Amino acid sequence: MQDTRMESFERRKTDDHLAEDAWSDSLRGTIIPDKGWTQHYDLVKEMGDCHASMGDYPRARQCYDRAAELAPDEAGPYVGLGVIHLQSGELDEAETAFRVACRLDPKSSKALCGLAMAAQRRGQDQRAFDGYLKTLEIDSDEMTALLGLFQVSCRMGSFGQIIRYLELYLEMHPGDLSVMFSLAALYRRDGRLQRSRELLERIMLLDPGHAEAQNLLEEIDHSRVESIDRRTTCLNPMG
């Protein structure tokens, strides 16, 4: 019995060494030094993120696969793989990876956002809308989800939810001019001209050369003048 256990242990050790040799072989000829870091989940995952950000998807995939071996209960590597598939237009594979990440961590805002992005790519606006909302309920600071929700809201003609989350984001990032302008444009579309004007004036104080804010201010002023003229005409129909 003891001999059997020893043989099993030796086989396991041999399998581990073979896996390590295969991983080390994959690093040869690259700029990546193999100095023991391949045993550390955080470092391998980080290297995968780095390769993915540079568009080197084959090496990123290698790193994410290795990270998943080192920490099979972590959602991060599957989020990374999902992003790679999404960028490559492989929507089925992307959704599978993001779903695995969600099973491992139901509160993973990045995995939920990934599923919403895949739905948006498929033209499933309502599903994408719901997914972005779930993401923002977990992390209201998730800029990708905010942008996605804004795009989907514009297509669906539903702006109540996106206004709320843009307001929350702006509270945390009061100097973000792009979010400030988007919110001002939505206020104007929603008929809240005074609030829109206040935001646009703030933008002009921070960036006097902001042409889009200046144009929208002029449109609001023009609308107000027309509204006053119409009211005056109604009160004095004979001129």
Short mmCIF file of C-alpha atoms in Angstrom, two decimals:
data_model
loop_
_atom_site.label_atom_id
_atom_site.label_comp_id
_atom_site.label_asym_id
_atom_site.label_seq_id
_atom_site.Cartn_x
_atom_site.Cartn_y
_atom_site.Cartn_z
CA MET A 1 0.00 0.00 0.00
CA GLN A 2 2.85 2.35 0.89
CA ASP A 3 4.58 1.58 -2.41
CA THR A 4 1.38 2.45 -4.28
CA ARG A 5 1.14 5.79 -2.49
CA MET A 6 4.77 6.54 -3.21
CA GLU A 7 4.26 5.73 -6.89
CA SER A 8 1.20 7.99 -6.98
CA PHE A 9 3.14 10.78 -5.30
CA GLU A 10 6.06 10.38 -7.70
CA ARG A 11 3.68 10.45 -10.68
CA ARG A 12 2.11 13.65 -9.36
CA LYS A 13 5.53 15.21 -8.92
CA THR A 14 6.48 14.18 -12.45
CA ASP A 15 3.24 15.63 -13.85
CA ASP A 16 3.88 18.90 -11.99
CA HIS A 17 7.42 19.09 -13.34
CA LEU A 18 6.19 18.41 -16.88
CA ALA A 19 3.64 21.21 -16.52
CA GLU A 20 6.34 23.55 -15.24
CA ASP A 21 8.66 22.57 -18.10
CA ALA A 22 5.90 23.22 -20.63
CA TRP A 23 5.25 26.65 -19.09
CA SER A 24 8.97 27.45 -19.05
CA ASP A 25 9.26 26.34 -22.69
CA SER A 26 6.48 28.78 -23.59
CA LEU A 27 8.57 31.59 -22.12
CA ARG A 28 11.70 30.80 -24.08
CA GLY A 29 12.35 33.23 -26.87
CA THR A 30 10.22 35.89 -25.17
CA ILE A 31 11.16 38.90 -23.10
CA ILE A 32 9.64 37.28 -20.01
CA PRO A 33 12.23 36.09 -17.47
CA ASP A 34 11.26 32.87 -15.68
CA LYS A 35 12.62 33.46 -12.18
CA GLY A 36 9.99 31.71 -10.11
CA TRP A 37 7.27 34.31 -10.69
CA THR A 38 5.25 31.72 -12.63
CA GLN A 39 4.37 30.19 -9.25
CA HIS A 40 2.64 33.37 -8.06
CA TYR A 41 -0.96 33.89 -9.15
CA ASP A 42 -0.95 37.69 -8.84
CA LEU A 43 2.17 38.09 -10.97
CA VAL A 44 0.98 35.70 -13.69
CA LYS A 45 -2.47 37.34 -13.79
CA GLU A 46 -0.88 40.79 -13.95
CA MET A 47 1.36 39.71 -16.83
CA GLY A 48 -1.74 38.45 -18.64
CA ASP A 49 -3.43 41.83 -18.17
CA CYS A 50 -0.30 43.54 -19.49
CA HIS A 51 -0.15 41.39 -22.64
CA ALA A 52 -3.90 41.80 -23.20
CA SER A 53 -3.63 45.60 -22.97
CA MET A 54 -0.92 45.50 -25.66
CA GLY A 55 -3.04 43.26 -27.90
CA ASP A 56 -0.74 40.25 -27.51
CA TYR A 57 -3.60 37.81 -27.00
CA PRO A 58 -1.71 34.49 -27.40
CA ARG A 59 0.67 35.34 -24.54
CA ALA A 60 -2.14 36.84 -22.50
CA ARG A 61 -4.12 33.61 -22.93
CA GLN A 62 -1.10 31.58 -21.76
CA CYS A 63 -0.82 33.70 -18.64
CA TYR A 64 -4.54 33.53 -17.85
CA ASP A 65 -4.58 29.75 -18.34
CA ARG A 66 -1.61 29.44 -15.98
CA ALA A 67 -3.24 31.78 -13.44
CA ALA A 68 -6.41 29.66 -13.53
CA GLU A 69 -4.28 26.59 -12.75
CA LEU A 70 -2.61 28.33 -9.82
CA ALA A 71 -5.86 29.70 -8.36
CA PRO A 72 -8.84 27.75 -9.76
CA ASP A 73 -11.32 29.58 -7.50
CA GLU A 74 -10.36 33.07 -8.71
CA ALA A 75 -12.62 34.82 -11.23
CA GLY A 76 -9.89 37.12 -12.60
CA PRO A 77 -8.32 34.80 -15.20
CA TYR A 78 -11.74 34.00 -16.69
CA VAL A 79 -12.59 37.69 -16.91
CA GLY A 80 -9.30 38.15 -18.77
CA LEU A 81 -10.08 35.30 -21.15
CA GLY A 82 -13.57 36.71 -21.69
CA VAL A 83 -12.12 40.10 -22.64
CA ILE A 84 -9.76 38.45 -25.14
CA HIS A 85 -12.64 36.54 -26.77
CA LEU A 86 -14.76 39.70 -26.80
CA GLN A 87 -12.02 41.70 -28.51
CA SER A 88 -11.62 38.87 -31.04
CA GLY A 89 -15.36 38.85 -31.83
CA GLU A 90 -15.83 35.36 -30.30
CA LEU A 91 -19.03 36.17 -28.44
CA ASP A 92 -20.03 32.62 -27.47
CA GLU A 93 -16.61 31.93 -25.94
CA ALA A 94 -16.61 35.34 -24.25
CA GLU A 95 -19.99 34.70 -22.61
CA THR A 96 -18.85 31.26 -21.43
CA ALA A 97 -15.74 32.72 -19.79
CA PHE A 98 -17.68 35.57 -18.14
CA ARG A 99 -20.30 33.12 -16.83
CA VAL A 100 -17.58 30.98 -15.24
CA ALA A 101 -16.22 34.15 -13.61
CA CYS A 102 -19.72 35.02 -12.33
CA ARG A 103 -20.12 31.54 -10.85
CA LEU A 104 -16.82 31.91 -9.02
CA ASP A 105 -17.61 35.46 -7.90
CA PRO A 106 -21.27 36.55 -8.27
CA LYS A 107 -20.24 40.10 -7.28
CA SER A 108 -17.62 40.46 -10.01
CA SER A 109 -18.55 43.76 -11.64
CA LYS A 110 -16.09 43.11 -14.48
CA ALA A 111 -17.65 39.74 -15.32
CA LEU A 112 -21.18 41.20 -15.25
CA CYS A 113 -20.04 44.11 -17.40
CA GLY A 114 -18.46 41.64 -19.84
CA LEU A 115 -21.75 39.77 -20.21
CA ALA A 116 -23.55 43.08 -20.81
CA MET A 117 -20.99 44.05 -23.46
CA ALA A 118 -21.47 40.72 -25.24
CA ALA A 119 -25.24 41.25 -25.20
CA GLN A 120 -24.78 44.77 -26.60
CA ARG A 121 -22.61 43.39 -29.41
CA ARG A 122 -25.44 40.98 -30.26
CA GLY A 123 -27.93 43.87 -30.40
CA GLN A 124 -29.76 42.60 -27.30
CA ASP A 125 -30.31 46.06 -25.85
CA GLN A 126 -32.63 45.16 -22.96
CA ARG A 127 -30.34 42.38 -21.77
CA ALA A 128 -27.34 44.68 -22.04
CA PHE A 129 -29.23 47.45 -20.22
CA ASP A 130 -30.08 45.11 -17.31
CA GLY A 131 -26.50 43.82 -17.19
CA TYR A 132 -25.00 47.30 -17.05
CA LEU A 133 -27.42 48.25 -14.26
CA LYS A 134 -26.36 45.18 -12.24
CA THR A 135 -22.74 46.16 -12.77
CA LEU A 136 -23.31 49.71 -11.57
CA GLU A 137 -25.25 48.53 -8.53
CA ILE A 138 -22.06 46.72 -7.46
CA ASP A 139 -19.60 49.36 -8.66
CA SER A 140 -21.03 52.76 -9.59
CA ASP A 141 -17.49 53.80 -10.57
CA GLU A 142 -17.30 51.33 -13.49
CA MET A 143 -16.75 53.65 -16.45
CA THR A 144 -17.14 50.95 -19.11
CA ALA A 145 -20.60 50.09 -17.76
CA LEU A 146 -21.53 53.78 -17.65
CA LEU A 147 -20.55 54.24 -21.28
CA GLY A 148 -22.37 51.07 -22.32
CA LEU A 149 -25.50 52.08 -20.41
CA PHE A 150 -25.39 55.51 -22.04
CA GLN A 151 -25.15 53.98 -25.54
CA VAL A 152 -27.93 51.47 -24.92
CA SER A 153 -30.13 54.13 -23.27
CA CYS A 154 -29.78 56.35 -26.34
CA ARG A 155 -30.94 53.50 -28.58
CA MET A 156 -33.83 52.59 -26.29
CA GLY A 157 -34.85 56.20 -25.54
CA SER A 158 -34.76 55.54 -21.78
CA PHE A 159 -32.64 57.96 -19.77
CA GLY A 160 -33.85 57.89 -16.15
CA GLN A 161 -31.40 55.24 -14.92
CA ILE A 162 -28.34 56.56 -16.75
CA ILE A 163 -28.94 60.08 -15.37
CA ARG A 164 -28.92 58.68 -11.84
CA TYR A 165 -25.65 56.81 -12.32
CA LEU A 166 -23.97 59.71 -14.09
CA GLU A 167 -24.91 61.90 -11.12
CA LEU A 168 -23.38 59.36 -8.72
CA TYR A 169 -20.23 59.14 -10.82
CA LEU A 170 -19.92 62.91 -10.98
CA GLU A 171 -20.17 63.15 -7.19
CA MET A 172 -17.06 60.95 -6.97
CA HIS A 173 -15.30 62.57 -9.95
CA PRO A 174 -16.43 66.22 -9.95
CA GLY A 175 -13.84 67.25 -12.52
CA ASP A 176 -14.75 64.74 -15.23
CA LEU A 177 -15.78 67.02 -18.09
CA SER A 178 -16.94 64.26 -20.45
CA VAL A 179 -19.40 62.89 -17.88
CA MET A 180 -20.43 66.44 -16.96
CA PHE A 181 -21.22 67.24 -20.59
CA SER A 182 -23.11 63.97 -21.13
CA LEU A 183 -25.22 64.70 -18.07
CA ALA A 184 -25.86 68.27 -19.23
CA ALA A 185 -27.01 66.96 -22.62
CA LEU A 186 -29.37 64.49 -20.94
CA TYR A 187 -30.77 67.20 -18.64
CA ARG A 188 -31.48 69.32 -21.68
CA ARG A 189 -33.16 66.39 -23.46
CA ASP A 190 -35.23 65.78 -20.30
CA GLY A 191 -36.36 69.43 -20.24
CA ARG A 192 -34.30 70.37 -17.16
CA LEU A 193 -32.74 73.38 -18.85
CA GLN A 194 -31.59 75.19 -15.70
CA ARG A 195 -29.66 72.18 -14.41
CA SER A 196 -28.19 71.66 -17.86
CA ARG A 197 -27.10 75.29 -18.00
CA GLU A 198 -25.46 75.11 -14.57
CA LEU A 199 -23.35 72.14 -15.61
CA LEU A 200 -22.40 73.73 -18.93
CA GLU A 201 -21.31 76.91 -17.17
CA ARG A 202 -19.14 74.80 -14.84
CA ILE A 203 -17.57 73.15 -17.88
CA MET A 204 -16.82 76.55 -19.44
CA LEU A 205 -15.17 77.71 -16.20
CA LEU A 206 -12.93 74.64 -16.17
CA ASP A 207 -12.34 74.59 -19.93
CA PRO A 208 -13.17 77.92 -21.65
CA GLY A 209 -12.42 76.38 -25.05
CA HIS A 210 -14.95 73.55 -24.75
CA ALA A 211 -16.77 74.04 -28.08
CA GLU A 212 -19.51 71.44 -27.50
CA ALA A 213 -20.49 72.99 -24.17
CA GLN A 214 -20.52 76.45 -25.75
CA ASN A 215 -22.74 75.24 -28.60
CA LEU A 216 -25.19 73.56 -26.22
CA LEU A 217 -25.35 76.71 -24.08
CA GLU A 218 -26.21 78.73 -27.17
CA GLU A 219 -28.93 76.22 -28.11
CA ILE A 220 -30.45 76.47 -24.62
CA ASP A 221 -30.39 80.28 -24.76
CA HIS A 222 -31.96 80.21 -28.22
CA SER A 223 -34.71 77.87 -26.99
CA ARG A 224 -35.42 80.20 -24.06
CA VAL A 225 -35.69 83.24 -26.33
CA GLU A 226 -38.10 81.36 -28.60
CA SER A 227 -40.15 80.27 -25.58
CA ILE A 228 -40.36 83.86 -24.28
CA ASP A 229 -41.38 85.10 -27.74
CA ARG A 230 -44.14 82.49 -27.95
CA ARG A 231 -45.48 83.44 -24.51
CA THR A 232 -45.40 87.12 -25.42
CA THR A 233 -47.31 86.44 -28.64
CA CYS A 234 -49.96 84.49 -26.73
CA LEU A 235 -50.42 87.32 -24.23
CA ASN A 236 -50.55 90.00 -26.93
CA PRO A 237 -52.08 88.33 -30.00
CA MET A 238 -52.71 91.70 -31.70
CA GLY A 239 -49.05 92.77 -31.27
#
